[in-house]
Coordinates of N, CA and C in Angstrom, one line a residue:
M1 N -3.7 32.7 55.4 CA -2.8 33.0 56.5 C -2.1 31.7 57.0
I2 N -2.9 30.6 57.0 CA -2.4 29.4 57.5 C -1.3 28.9 56.6
G3 N -1.5 29.0 55.3 CA -0.5 28.6 54.3 C 0.9 29.4 54.5
V4 N 0.8 30.7 54.8 CA 2.0 31.5 55.0 C 2.7 31.0 56.2
V5 N 2.0 30.7 57.3 CA 2.6 30.2 58.5 C 3.3 28.9 58.3
M6 N 2.6 28.0 57.5 CA 3.2 26.7 57.2 C 4.5 26.8 56.3
I7 N 4.5 27.7 55.3 CA 5.7 27.9 54.5 C 6.8 28.5 55.4
L8 N 6.4 29.5 56.2 CA 7.4 30.1 57.1 C 8.0 29.1 58.1
S9 N 7.2 28.2 58.6 CA 7.8 27.2 59.6 C 8.6 26.2 58.8
G10 N 8.3 25.9 57.6 CA 9.1 25.0 56.8 C 10.4 25.6 56.4
F11 N 10.4 26.9 56.1 CA 11.6 27.7 55.8 C 12.5 27.7 57.0
L12 N 12.0 28.0 58.1 CA 12.8 28.1 59.3 C 13.4 26.8 59.7
G13 N 12.6 25.7 59.6 CA 13.1 24.4 59.9 C 14.2 24.0 58.9
L14 N 14.1 24.2 57.7 CA 15.1 23.9 56.7 C 16.4 24.7 56.9
L15 N 16.2 26.0 57.2 CA 17.3 26.9 57.5 C 18.1 26.4 58.7
L16 N 17.4 26.0 59.8 CA 18.1 25.5 61.0 C 18.8 24.2 60.7
A17 N 18.2 23.3 59.8 CA 18.8 22.0 59.5 C 20.1 22.3 58.7
D18 N 20.0 23.3 57.8 CA 21.2 23.6 57.0 C 22.4 24.1 57.9
F19 N 22.0 25.0 58.8 CA 23.0 25.5 59.7 C 23.6 24.4 60.6
G20 N 22.7 23.5 61.1 CA 23.2 22.4 61.9 C 24.1 21.5 61.1
F21 N 23.8 21.2 59.9 CA 24.7 20.4 59.0 C 26.0 21.1 58.8
I22 N 26.0 22.4 58.6 CA 27.3 23.1 58.4 C 28.1 23.1 59.6
Q23 N 27.5 23.3 60.8 CA 28.2 23.2 62.1 C 28.8 21.8 62.3
H24 N 28.0 20.8 62.0 CA 28.5 19.4 62.1 C 29.7 19.2 61.3
C25 N 29.7 19.7 60.0 CA 30.8 19.5 59.1 C 32.0 20.2 59.6
R26 N 31.8 21.4 60.1 CA 33.0 22.2 60.6 C 33.6 21.5 61.9
K27 N 32.7 20.9 62.7 CA 33.2 20.2 63.9 C 34.1 19.1 63.6
Y28 N 33.7 18.3 62.5 CA 34.5 17.2 62.2 C 35.5 17.4 61.0
G29 N 35.8 18.7 60.7 CA 36.8 19.0 59.8 C 36.5 18.8 58.3
K30 N 35.2 18.7 58.0 CA 34.9 18.5 56.6 C 34.4 19.8 56.0
T31 N 35.4 20.7 55.7 CA 35.0 22.0 55.2 C 35.3 22.2 53.7
K32 N 35.3 21.2 52.9 CA 35.5 21.3 51.5 C 34.3 21.9 50.8
A33 N 34.5 22.4 49.6 CA 33.3 22.9 48.8 C 32.3 21.8 48.5
Q34 N 32.8 20.5 48.4 CA 31.9 19.4 48.1 C 30.9 19.3 49.2
T35 N 31.2 19.6 50.5 CA 30.3 19.5 51.6 C 29.2 20.5 51.5
Y36 N 29.4 21.7 51.0 CA 28.4 22.7 51.0 C 27.6 22.7 49.7
F37 N 28.1 22.1 48.7 CA 27.5 22.1 47.4 C 27.2 20.7 46.9
N38 N 26.9 19.8 47.8 CA 26.4 18.4 47.3 C 25.0 18.5 46.9
P39 N 24.4 17.5 46.2 CA 23.1 17.6 45.7 C 22.0 17.9 46.7
A40 N 22.1 17.4 47.9 CA 21.1 17.6 48.9 C 21.1 19.1 49.4
M41 N 22.3 19.6 49.6 CA 22.4 21.0 50.0 C 22.0 21.9 48.9
L42 N 22.3 21.6 47.6 CA 21.8 22.5 46.5 C 20.3 22.5 46.4
Q43 N 19.7 21.3 46.7 CA 18.3 21.3 46.6 C 17.7 22.1 47.8
S44 N 18.3 22.0 49.0 CA 17.8 22.8 50.1 C 17.9 24.3 49.8
Y45 N 19.0 24.7 49.1 CA 19.2 26.1 48.8 C 18.1 26.6 47.8
V46 N 17.8 25.8 46.9 CA 16.7 26.1 45.9 C 15.4 26.2 46.6
I47 N 15.1 25.3 47.5 CA 13.8 25.4 48.3 C 13.8 26.6 49.1
L48 N 14.9 27.0 49.8 CA 14.9 28.2 50.6 C 14.7 29.4 49.7
I49 N 15.3 29.5 48.6 CA 15.0 30.6 47.7 C 13.6 30.7 47.2
L50 N 13.0 29.6 46.9 CA 11.6 29.5 46.5 C 10.7 30.0 47.7
C51 N 11.0 29.5 48.9 CA 10.2 30.0 50.0 C 10.3 31.5 50.2
V52 N 11.5 32.0 50.1 CA 11.6 33.5 50.2 C 10.8 34.2 49.1
L53 N 10.8 33.7 47.9 CA 10.0 34.3 46.9 C 8.5 34.2 47.1
I54 N 8.1 33.0 47.6 CA 6.6 32.8 47.9 C 6.2 33.7 49.0
L55 N 7.0 33.8 50.1 CA 6.7 34.6 51.2 C 6.7 36.1 50.9
T56 N 7.6 36.5 50.1 CA 7.7 37.9 49.6 C 6.4 38.2 48.8
G57 N 6.1 37.3 47.9 CA 4.9 37.6 47.1 C 3.6 37.6 48.0
A58 N 3.6 36.7 49.0 CA 2.4 36.7 49.9 C 2.3 38.0 50.7
F59 N 3.4 38.5 51.1 CA 3.3 39.8 51.9 C 3.1 41.0 51.0
I60 N 3.7 41.0 49.8 CA 3.5 42.2 49.0 C 2.1 42.1 48.3
G61 N 1.8 41.0 47.7 CA 0.6 41.0 46.9 C -0.6 40.4 47.6
G62 N -0.5 40.0 48.8 CA -1.6 39.4 49.6 C -2.6 40.3 50.2
H63 N -2.3 41.6 50.1 CA -3.2 42.6 50.8 C -4.2 43.3 49.8
R64 N -4.5 42.6 48.7 CA -5.4 43.2 47.7 C -6.9 43.0 48.1

Protein backbone atom coordinates (compact mmCIF):
# COMPACT_ATOMS: atom_id res chain seq x y z
CA MET A 1 0.00 0.00 0.00
CA ILE A 2 2.87 2.37 0.74
CA GLY A 3 4.31 1.76 -2.72
CA VAL A 4 0.99 2.61 -4.37
CA VAL A 5 0.77 5.85 -2.39
CA MET A 6 4.33 6.77 -3.38
CA ILE A 7 3.69 6.06 -7.08
CA LEU A 8 0.43 8.00 -6.94
CA SER A 9 2.09 11.01 -5.29
CA GLY A 10 4.89 10.94 -7.88
CA PHE A 11 2.32 10.73 -10.65
CA LEU A 12 0.39 13.71 -9.31
CA GLY A 13 3.56 15.74 -8.78
CA LEU A 14 4.78 15.10 -12.32
CA LEU A 15 1.34 15.84 -13.73
CA LEU A 16 1.20 19.18 -11.90
CA ALA A 17 4.72 20.02 -13.07
CA ASP A 18 3.74 19.31 -16.68
CA PHE A 19 0.64 21.49 -16.44
CA GLY A 20 2.67 24.26 -14.80
CA PHE A 21 5.25 24.13 -17.59
CA ILE A 22 2.53 24.27 -20.25
CA GLN A 23 0.90 27.26 -18.54
CA HIS A 24 4.29 28.97 -18.32
CA CYS A 25 4.88 28.42 -22.04
CA ARG A 26 1.44 29.76 -22.94
CA LYS A 27 1.98 32.81 -20.74
CA TYR A 28 5.17 33.71 -22.58
CA GLY A 29 3.88 32.86 -26.06
CA LYS A 30 5.89 29.69 -26.66
CA THR A 31 3.14 27.46 -28.00
CA LYS A 32 5.03 25.61 -30.73
CA ALA A 33 4.98 21.84 -31.04
CA GLN A 34 8.66 21.83 -30.04
CA THR A 35 7.64 23.12 -26.61
CA TYR A 36 5.31 20.21 -25.88
CA PHE A 37 7.38 17.49 -27.51
CA ASN A 38 10.91 18.26 -26.38
CA PRO A 39 12.91 15.33 -24.90
CA ALA A 40 12.14 16.23 -21.28
CA MET A 41 8.40 16.45 -21.89
CA LEU A 42 8.40 13.20 -23.88
CA GLN A 43 10.17 11.49 -21.01
CA SER A 44 7.61 12.81 -18.54
CA TYR A 45 4.78 11.57 -20.78
CA VAL A 46 6.30 8.09 -20.83
CA ILE A 47 6.70 8.12 -17.04
CA LEU A 48 3.08 9.24 -16.61
CA ILE A 49 1.86 6.42 -18.86
CA LEU A 50 3.95 3.88 -16.94
CA CYS A 51 2.57 5.17 -13.63
CA VAL A 52 -0.97 4.78 -14.92
CA LEU A 53 -0.22 1.21 -16.00
CA ILE A 54 1.41 0.36 -12.66
CA LEU A 55 -1.44 1.86 -10.65
CA THR A 56 -4.02 0.12 -12.82
CA GLY A 57 -2.27 -3.18 -12.31
CA ALA A 58 -2.02 -2.59 -8.57
CA PHE A 59 -5.71 -1.84 -8.24
CA ILE A 60 -6.88 -4.65 -10.52
CA GLY A 61 -4.48 -7.41 -9.58
CA GLY A 62 -3.57 -6.36 -6.05
CA HIS A 63 -6.63 -7.87 -4.40
CA ARG A 64 -5.67 -11.53 -4.77
